[in-house]
C-alpha atoms as a printed R data frame, in Angstrom:
    type eleno elety resid chain resno       x        y      z
1   ATOM     1    CA   MET     A     1  -8.844  -61.237 90.801
2   ATOM     2    CA   LYS     A     2 -11.468  -63.899 90.257
3   ATOM     3    CA   ASP     A     3 -10.136  -67.629 90.726
4   ATOM     4    CA   TYR     A     4 -11.331  -69.338 87.521
5   ATOM     5    CA   MET     A     5 -11.930  -73.252 87.798
6   ATOM     6    CA   THR     A     6 -10.792  -75.646 85.327
7   ATOM     7    CA   PRO     A     7 -13.087  -76.314 82.438
8   ATOM     8    CA   ASP     A     8 -14.811  -79.744 82.027
9   ATOM     9    CA   TYR     A     9 -15.849  -80.715 78.599
10  ATOM    10    CA   GLY     A    10 -16.816  -84.044 79.342
11  ATOM    11    CA   ASN     A    11 -16.247  -86.670 76.259
12  ATOM    12    CA   TRP     A    12 -17.910  -87.673 73.078
13  ATOM    13    CA   VAL     A    13 -17.812  -91.184 74.740
14  ATOM    14    CA   PRO     A    14 -20.018  -90.735 78.034
15  ATOM    15    CA   LYS     A    15 -18.590  -92.330 81.009
16  ATOM    16    CA   LYS     A    16 -22.125  -93.883 81.375
17  ATOM    17    CA   LEU     A    17 -21.284  -96.010 78.310
18  ATOM    18    CA   LEU     A    18 -17.804  -97.066 79.616
19  ATOM    19    CA   VAL     A    19 -19.266  -98.056 83.172
20  ATOM    20    CA   LEU     A    20 -21.713 -100.152 81.375
21  ATOM    21    CA   PHE     A    21 -19.081 -102.054 79.519
22  ATOM    22    CA   TYR     A    22 -17.042 -102.412 82.660
23  ATOM    23    CA   LEU     A    23 -19.826 -103.816 84.669
24  ATOM    24    CA   MET     A    24 -20.441 -106.312 81.939
25  ATOM    25    CA   THR     A    25 -17.220 -107.494 81.776
26  ATOM    26    CA   LEU     A    26 -16.952 -107.790 85.854
27  ATOM    27    CA   VAL     A    27 -20.176 -109.572 86.106
28  ATOM    28    CA   SER     A    28 -19.444 -111.936 83.301
29  ATOM    29    CA   ALA     A    29 -15.799 -112.753 84.725
30  ATOM    30    CA   VAL     A    30 -17.193 -113.331 88.190
31  ATOM    31    CA   LEU     A    31 -19.777 -115.831 86.838
32  ATOM    32    CA   LEU     A    32 -17.426 -117.400 84.744
33  ATOM    33    CA   GLY     A    33 -15.315 -117.882 87.532
34  ATOM    34    CA   LEU     A    34 -17.831 -119.364 89.672
35  ATOM    35    CA   THR     A    35 -17.970 -122.401 87.067
36  ATOM    36    CA   VAL     A    36 -15.098 -123.834 88.929
37  ATOM    37    CA   PHE     A    37 -17.475 -124.617 91.868
38  ATOM    38    CA   TYR     A    38 -20.584 -125.033 90.200
39  ATOM    39    CA   ALA     A    39 -21.602 -127.839 87.412
40  ATOM    40    CA   TRP     A    40 -23.358 -125.302 85.291
41  ATOM    41    CA   PRO     A    41 -23.973 -126.456 81.696
42  ATOM    42    CA   MET     A    42 -21.395 -126.193 79.113
43  ATOM    43    CA   SER     A    43 -23.665 -124.117 76.787
44  ATOM    44    CA   PHE     A    44 -24.042 -121.458 79.541
45  ATOM    45    CA   ILE     A    45 -20.377 -121.436 80.244
46  ATOM    46    CA   MET     A    46 -19.849 -120.824 76.242
47  ATOM    47    CA   ILE     A    47 -22.201 -118.053 76.430
48  ATOM    48    CA   LEU     A    48 -20.470 -116.546 79.313
49  ATOM    49    CA   ALA     A    49 -17.010 -116.712 77.902
50  ATOM    50    CA   VAL     A    50 -18.455 -114.970 74.728
51  ATOM    51    CA   VAL     A    51 -19.846 -112.279 76.883
52  ATOM    52    CA   LEU     A    52 -16.676 -111.849 78.791
53  ATOM    53    CA   CYS     A    53 -14.596 -111.617 75.369
54  ATOM    54    CA   VAL     A    54 -17.070 -109.105 73.737
55  ATOM    55    CA   SER     A    55 -17.307 -106.885 76.834
56  ATOM    56    CA   LEU     A    56 -13.628 -106.954 77.244
57  ATOM    57    CA   PHE     A    57 -13.026 -105.898 73.870
58  ATOM    58    CA   PHE     A    58 -15.533 -103.092 74.072
59  ATOM    59    CA   SER     A    59 -14.164 -101.819 77.338
60  ATOM    60    CA   CYS     A    60 -10.712 -101.734 75.837
61  ATOM    61    CA   TYR     A    61 -11.551  -99.944 72.822
62  ATOM    62    CA   MET     A    62 -14.243  -97.611 74.194
63  ATOM    63    CA   THR     A    63 -11.554  -96.641 76.851
64  ATOM    64    CA   ALA     A    64  -8.971  -95.819 73.931
65  ATOM    65    CA   PHE     A    65 -11.824  -94.079 71.985
66  ATOM    66    CA   HIS     A    66 -12.635  -91.961 75.319
67  ATOM    67    CA   HIS     A    67  -8.775  -90.942 75.971
68  ATOM    68    CA   ALA     A    68  -8.454  -90.029 72.174
69  ATOM    69    CA   PHE     A    69 -11.159  -87.562 72.305
70  ATOM    70    CA   SER     A    70 -10.437  -86.168 75.846
71  ATOM    71    CA   PHE     A    71  -9.298  -82.654 75.891
72  ATOM    72    CA   CYS     A    72  -6.616  -83.479 78.471
73  ATOM    73    CA   GLY     A    73  -5.802  -86.934 76.604
74  ATOM    74    CA   GLY     A    74  -5.275  -87.309 72.744
75  ATOM    75    CA   GLY     A    75  -7.077  -83.856 71.991
76  ATOM    76    CA   MET     A    76  -8.861  -85.308 69.000
77  ATOM    77    CA   MET     A    77 -12.014  -83.480 69.663
78  ATOM    78    CA   GLY     A    78  -9.988  -80.379 69.786
79  ATOM    79    CA   LYS     A    79  -8.573  -81.119 66.392
80  ATOM    80    CA   VAL     A    80 -12.229  -81.533 65.069
81  ATOM    81    CA   HIS     A    81 -13.273  -78.049 66.538
82  ATOM    82    CA   GLU     A    82 -10.138  -76.501 65.017
83  ATOM    83    CA   PHE     A    83 -11.020  -77.924 61.570
84  ATOM    84    CA   VAL     A    84 -14.843  -76.764 61.811
85  ATOM    85    CA   LEU     A    85 -13.515  -73.267 62.571
86  ATOM    86    CA   SER     A    86 -10.907  -73.313 59.562
87  ATOM    87    CA   THR     A    87 -13.797  -73.875 57.213
88  ATOM    88    CA   LEU     A    88 -16.242  -71.240 58.371
89  ATOM    89    CA   PRO     A    89 -16.139  -68.341 55.980
90  ATOM    90    CA   TRP     A    90 -16.692  -65.644 58.722
91  ATOM    91    CA   ASP     A    91 -14.957  -62.516 59.786
92  ATOM    92    CA   GLY     A    92 -16.098  -62.938 63.467
93  ATOM    93    CA   ARG     A    93 -18.183  -59.838 63.789
94  ATOM    94    CA   GLY     A    94 -21.699  -60.453 65.155
95  ATOM    95    CA   ARG     A    95 -23.733  -63.359 66.800
96  ATOM    96    CA   LEU     A    96 -22.983  -66.962 66.084
97  ATOM    97    CA   LEU     A    97 -25.015  -69.904 66.921
98  ATOM    98    CA   ASP     A    98 -23.929  -73.293 67.807
99  ATOM    99    CA   VAL     A    99 -26.468  -76.260 67.328
100 ATOM   100    CA   GLY     A   100 -26.042  -78.841 69.776
101 ATOM   101    CA   CYS     A   101 -23.166  -77.445 71.917
102 ATOM   102    CA   GLY     A   102 -22.941  -80.112 74.295
103 ATOM   103    CA   ALA     A   103 -20.773  -78.991 77.145
104 ATOM   104    CA   GLY     A   104 -20.096  -75.544 75.267
105 ATOM   105    CA   ALA     A   105 -16.491  -76.502 73.993
106 ATOM   106    CA   LEU     A   106 -17.104  -75.534 70.296
107 ATOM   107    CA   THR     A   107 -19.290  -72.435 71.324
108 ATOM   108    CA   ILE     A   108 -16.525  -71.304 73.812
109 ATOM   109    CA   ARG     A   109 -13.641  -72.044 71.148
110 ATOM   110    CA   CYS     A   110 -15.596  -69.709 68.635
111 ATOM   111    CA   ALA     A   111 -15.823  -67.080 71.350
112 ATOM   112    CA   LYS     A   112 -12.237  -67.234 71.991
113 ATOM   113    CA   HIS     A   113 -11.216  -67.475 68.152
114 ATOM   114    CA   PHE     A   114 -13.494  -64.440 67.181
115 ATOM   115    CA   PRO     A   115 -13.093  -61.885 69.901
116 ATOM   116    CA   GLN     A   116 -15.589  -59.619 68.485
117 ATOM   117    CA   SER     A   117 -18.427  -62.085 68.526
118 ATOM   118    CA   HIS     A   118 -21.287  -63.190 70.839
119 ATOM   119    CA   CYS     A   119 -21.735  -66.908 70.777
120 ATOM   120    CA   THR     A   120 -24.907  -68.679 71.582
121 ATOM   121    CA   GLY     A   121 -25.150  -72.532 72.023
122 ATOM   122    CA   ILE     A   122 -28.312  -74.381 72.333
123 ATOM   123    CA   ASP     A   123 -28.760  -77.953 73.154
124 ATOM   124    CA   TYR     A   124 -31.257  -80.778 74.182
125 ATOM   125    CA   TRP     A   125 -29.002  -82.024 76.910
126 ATOM   126    CA   GLY     A   126 -30.792  -85.394 77.154
127 ATOM   127    CA   ILE     A   127 -30.013  -88.051 79.764
128 ATOM   128    CA   LYS     A   128 -27.777  -90.032 77.430
129 ATOM   129    CA   TRP     A   129 -25.192  -87.406 77.679
130 ATOM   130    CA   ASP     A   130 -22.785  -86.154 80.398
131 ATOM   131    CA   TYR     A   131 -23.675  -82.414 79.637
132 ATOM   132    CA   SER     A   132 -25.852  -79.828 80.995
133 ATOM   133    CA   GLN     A   133 -26.502  -75.981 80.552
134 ATOM   134    CA   ARG     A   134 -24.934  -75.308 84.090
135 ATOM   135    CA   MET     A   135 -21.665  -77.081 82.805
136 ATOM   136    CA   CYS     A   136 -21.633  -74.931 79.755
137 ATOM   137    CA   ILE     A   137 -21.922  -71.745 81.935
138 ATOM   138    CA   ARG     A   138 -19.167  -72.872 84.123
139 ATOM   139    CA   ASN     A   139 -16.749  -73.886 81.268
140 ATOM   140    CA   ALA     A   140 -17.457  -70.108 79.600
141 ATOM   141    CA   GLU     A   141 -16.758  -68.522 83.086
142 ATOM   142    CA   ALA     A   142 -13.508  -70.901 83.487
143 ATOM   143    CA   GLU     A   143 -12.386  -69.805 79.840
144 ATOM   144    CA   GLN     A   144 -13.099  -66.204 80.905
145 ATOM   145    CA   VAL     A   145 -15.633  -65.600 78.052
146 ATOM   146    CA   ALA     A   146 -19.269  -65.763 79.890
147 ATOM   147    CA   ASP     A   147 -19.856  -62.170 78.926
148 ATOM   148    CA   ARG     A   148 -19.909  -63.249 75.331
149 ATOM   149    CA   CYS     A   149 -21.464  -66.792 75.502
150 ATOM   150    CA   THR     A   150 -25.183  -67.697 76.072
151 ATOM   151    CA   PHE     A   151 -26.715  -71.128 76.494
152 ATOM   152    CA   TYR     A   152 -30.147  -72.251 76.032
153 ATOM   153    CA   GLN     A   153 -32.361  -75.468 76.161
154 ATOM   154    CA   GLY     A   154 -33.804  -76.109 72.847
155 ATOM   155    CA   ASP     A   155 -34.733  -78.380 70.138
156 ATOM   156    CA   ALA     A   156 -32.513  -78.384 66.851
157 ATOM   157    CA   ASN     A   157 -35.775  -79.289 64.764
158 ATOM   158    CA   HIS     A   158 -37.492  -76.162 65.922
159 ATOM   159    CA   LEU     A   159 -35.224  -73.405 66.643
160 ATOM   160    CA   ASP     A   160 -36.622  -70.804 69.000
161 ATOM   161    CA   PHE     A   161 -35.031  -67.784 66.967
162 ATOM   162    CA   GLU     A   162 -36.483  -65.219 64.465
163 ATOM   163    CA   ASP     A   163 -35.581  -65.604 60.808
164 ATOM   164    CA   GLU     A   164 -32.046  -64.514 60.198
165 ATOM   165    CA   SER     A   165 -30.888  -63.950 63.747
166 ATOM   166    CA   PHE     A   166 -27.417  -64.977 63.424
167 ATOM   167    CA   ASP     A   167 -24.311  -63.958 61.351
168 ATOM   168    CA   ALA     A   168 -22.681  -67.592 61.573
169 ATOM   169    CA   VAL     A   169 -23.821  -70.897 62.510
170 ATOM   170    CA   VAL     A   170 -21.866  -73.968 63.354
171 ATOM   171    CA   SER     A   171 -22.554  -77.676 64.344
172 ATOM   172    CA   ASN     A   172 -20.347  -80.498 65.056
173 ATOM   173    CA   PHE     A   173 -21.702  -84.410 65.377
174 ATOM   174    CA   VAL     A   174 -25.146  -83.354 66.139
175 ATOM   175    CA   TYR     A   175 -27.803  -84.099 63.072
176 ATOM   176    CA   HIS     A   176 -27.405  -87.881 63.290
177 ATOM   177    CA   GLU     A   177 -28.733  -87.887 66.784
178 ATOM   178    CA   VAL     A   178 -31.889  -85.839 66.000
179 ATOM   179    CA   ASN     A   179 -34.822  -87.986 65.584
180 ATOM   180    CA   ASP     A   180 -38.427  -86.772 65.716
181 ATOM   181    CA   GLY     A   181 -39.690  -87.822 62.222
182 ATOM   182    CA   ARG     A   182 -38.431  -84.888 60.291
183 ATOM   183    CA   SER     A   183 -35.972  -85.639 57.254
184 ATOM   184    CA   LYS     A   184 -32.396  -84.329 57.828
185 ATOM   185    CA   GLU     A   185 -32.870  -81.732 54.730
186 ATOM   186    CA   GLU     A   186 -35.654  -80.242 56.971
187 ATOM   187    CA   LEU     A   187 -33.277  -80.208 59.888
188 ATOM   188    CA   LEU     A   188 -30.514  -78.552 58.046
189 ATOM   189    CA   ARG     A   189 -32.939  -75.976 56.598
190 ATOM   190    CA   GLU     A   190 -34.056  -75.043 60.166
191 ATOM   191    CA   THR     A   191 -30.433  -74.210 60.826
192 ATOM   192    CA   LEU     A   192 -30.034  -72.040 57.967
193 ATOM   193    CA   ARG     A   193 -33.380  -70.401 58.369
194 ATOM   194    CA   VAL     A   194 -32.055  -68.524 61.526
195 ATOM   195    CA   LEU     A   195 -28.773  -67.552 59.749
196 ATOM   196    CA   LYS     A   196 -28.751  -64.076 57.961
197 ATOM   197    CA   ARG     A   197 -28.738  -63.748 54.083
198 ATOM   198    CA   GLY     A   198 -25.042  -63.512 53.379
199 ATOM   199    CA   GLY     A   199 -24.115  -65.326 56.732
200 ATOM   200    CA   SER     A   200 -21.704  -68.250 57.028
201 ATOM   201    CA   PHE     A   201 -22.139  -71.712 57.778
202 ATOM   202    CA   ALA     A   202 -19.847  -74.915 58.906
203 ATOM   203    CA   LEU     A   203 -21.934  -78.022 59.966
204 ATOM   204    CA   GLN     A   204 -20.212  -81.175 60.427
205 ATOM   205    CA   ASP     A   205 -21.846  -84.679 60.603
206 ATOM   206    CA   LEU     A   206 -21.904  -88.405 59.452
207 ATOM   207    CA   TYR     A   207 -23.147  -87.136 55.888
208 ATOM   208    CA   GLY     A   208 -21.589  -90.267 54.168
209 ATOM   209    CA   GLN     A   209 -23.831  -92.591 56.087
210 ATOM   210    CA   LYS     A   210 -26.398  -93.477 53.657
211 ATOM   211    CA   SER     A   211 -28.563  -94.893 56.645
212 ATOM   212    CA   VAL     A   212 -28.668  -91.620 57.935
213 ATOM   213    CA   TYR     A   213 -28.713  -89.029 55.102
214 ATOM   214    CA   GLY     A   214 -29.685  -91.296 52.096
215 ATOM   215    CA   ASP     A   215 -28.788  -89.410 48.746
216 ATOM   216    CA   PHE     A   216 -26.619  -86.761 50.474
217 ATOM   217    CA   GLN     A   217 -25.643  -85.405 46.834
218 ATOM   218    CA   ALA     A   218 -29.361  -84.907 46.102
219 ATOM   219    CA   LEU     A   219 -29.802  -83.017 49.519
220 ATOM   220    CA   VAL     A   220 -27.082  -80.775 48.695
221 ATOM   221    CA   GLU     A   221 -28.212  -79.878 45.343
222 ATOM   222    CA   HIS     A   222 -31.763  -79.059 46.812
223 ATOM   223    CA   LEU     A   223 -30.086  -76.534 49.434
224 ATOM   224    CA   ARG     A   224 -27.812  -75.079 46.512
225 ATOM   225    CA   LYS     A   225 -31.046  -74.533 44.467
226 ATOM   226    CA   ASP     A   226 -33.068  -72.423 46.958
227 ATOM   227    CA   ALA     A   227 -31.536  -72.109 50.503
228 ATOM   228    CA   VAL     A   228 -27.731  -71.113 50.314
229 ATOM   229    CA   THR     A   229 -25.500  -69.064 47.556
230 ATOM   230    CA   GLU     A   230 -22.456  -71.055 48.162
231 ATOM   231    CA   ILE     A   231 -21.835  -74.656 49.621
232 ATOM   232    CA   HIS     A   232 -18.959  -76.808 49.739
233 ATOM   233    CA   TYR     A   233 -18.226  -80.319 51.113
234 ATOM   234    CA   ALA     A   234 -15.015  -81.692 52.616
235 ATOM   235    CA   ASP     A   235 -14.193  -85.154 53.781
236 ATOM   236    CA   SER     A   236 -13.256  -84.910 57.421
237 ATOM   237    CA   CYS     A   237 -11.633  -88.303 57.878
238 ATOM   238    CA   ARG     A   238  -9.229  -87.065 55.373
239 ATOM   239    CA   GLU     A   239  -8.594  -83.466 56.563
240 ATOM   240    CA   ILE     A   240  -8.253  -83.777 60.144
241 ATOM   241    CA   PRO     A   241  -7.395  -86.837 59.799
242 ATOM   242    CA   ILE     A   242  -9.144  -89.286 61.992
243 ATOM   243    CA   PRO     A   243  -7.031  -92.636 62.597
244 ATOM   244    CA   LYS     A   244  -8.247  -95.647 60.910
245 ATOM   245    CA   TRP     A   245  -8.992  -97.521 64.138
246 ATOM   246    CA   MET     A   246 -11.769  -95.134 64.997
247 ATOM   247    CA   GLN     A   247 -13.544  -95.484 61.716
248 ATOM   248    CA   VAL     A   248 -15.668  -98.438 62.169
249 ATOM   249    CA   PRO     A   249 -19.350  -98.777 61.384
250 ATOM   250    CA   GLY     A   250 -21.563  -97.042 63.461
251 ATOM   251    CA   MET     A   251 -18.829  -94.853 64.663
252 ATOM   252    CA   LEU     A   252 -16.832  -92.237 62.863
253 ATOM   253    CA   THR     A   253 -17.490  -93.489 59.230
254 ATOM   254    CA   GLY     A   254 -18.590  -90.890 56.499
255 ATOM   255    CA   VAL     A   255 -17.564  -88.129 58.439
256 ATOM   256    CA   GLY     A   256 -18.011  -84.581 56.429
257 ATOM   257    CA   ILE     A   257 -18.565  -80.883 56.570
258 ATOM   258    CA   ILE     A   258 -20.687  -78.495 54.414
259 ATOM   259    CA   TYR     A   259 -19.701  -74.932 54.625
260 ATOM   260    CA   GLY     A   260 -20.377  -71.761 52.667
261 ATOM   261    CA   LYS     A   261 -22.465  -68.840 52.568
262 ATOM   262    CA   LYS     A   262 -26.499  -68.291 52.632
């Protein structure tokens, strides 16, 4: 029997970001320590002290965030994925697309949850994240669903699939990261374009952040008018629930999910 490796899904908080904060803390602490031997201006010493306090705070905060979202730590991301699946009105027969699959965690969870499905994940896999296509493939092999999972590099704004190619589509915390000049409504419509008529969708993102989505209610009404037959919204922060200490500006505020049928 084949010896399967342990899956590695990475983390929503990249290790690169943690290393950056750790380095800032270390460098500022060393420089502040050198003030014992060097008569540096008080203004410079004060700046170093502020930098040390700020970098130390973010090092601790982001480390806690990293642990909370780790699949082998707090397991928050697993709970988020379970919520996405719980809102997806689909019988699990056919083809599913995961837009922005990262390390393949949600794609693979869908494949395991829906044993009669074939699940496809697409992602841009930029240098900002610790994910890759190879990582997705290895994780699918580790979870023994590689025969029902396929991963492609792609752009969420221009999906390389024909109209109505999939029976279901999901996405998790992706659309706010996609920036190429197109509106978020156009981005959502591109996802819905590849969904079959009558197909199911569950798309989670930071819909409550006006700086990202503007008038979200108007956007939903536009989709309801000519893109979908059924659409619902749920406040993810209440339903999962996401701890209050994680809901800070620029992080997990305004998290919600739209789901329904095309």
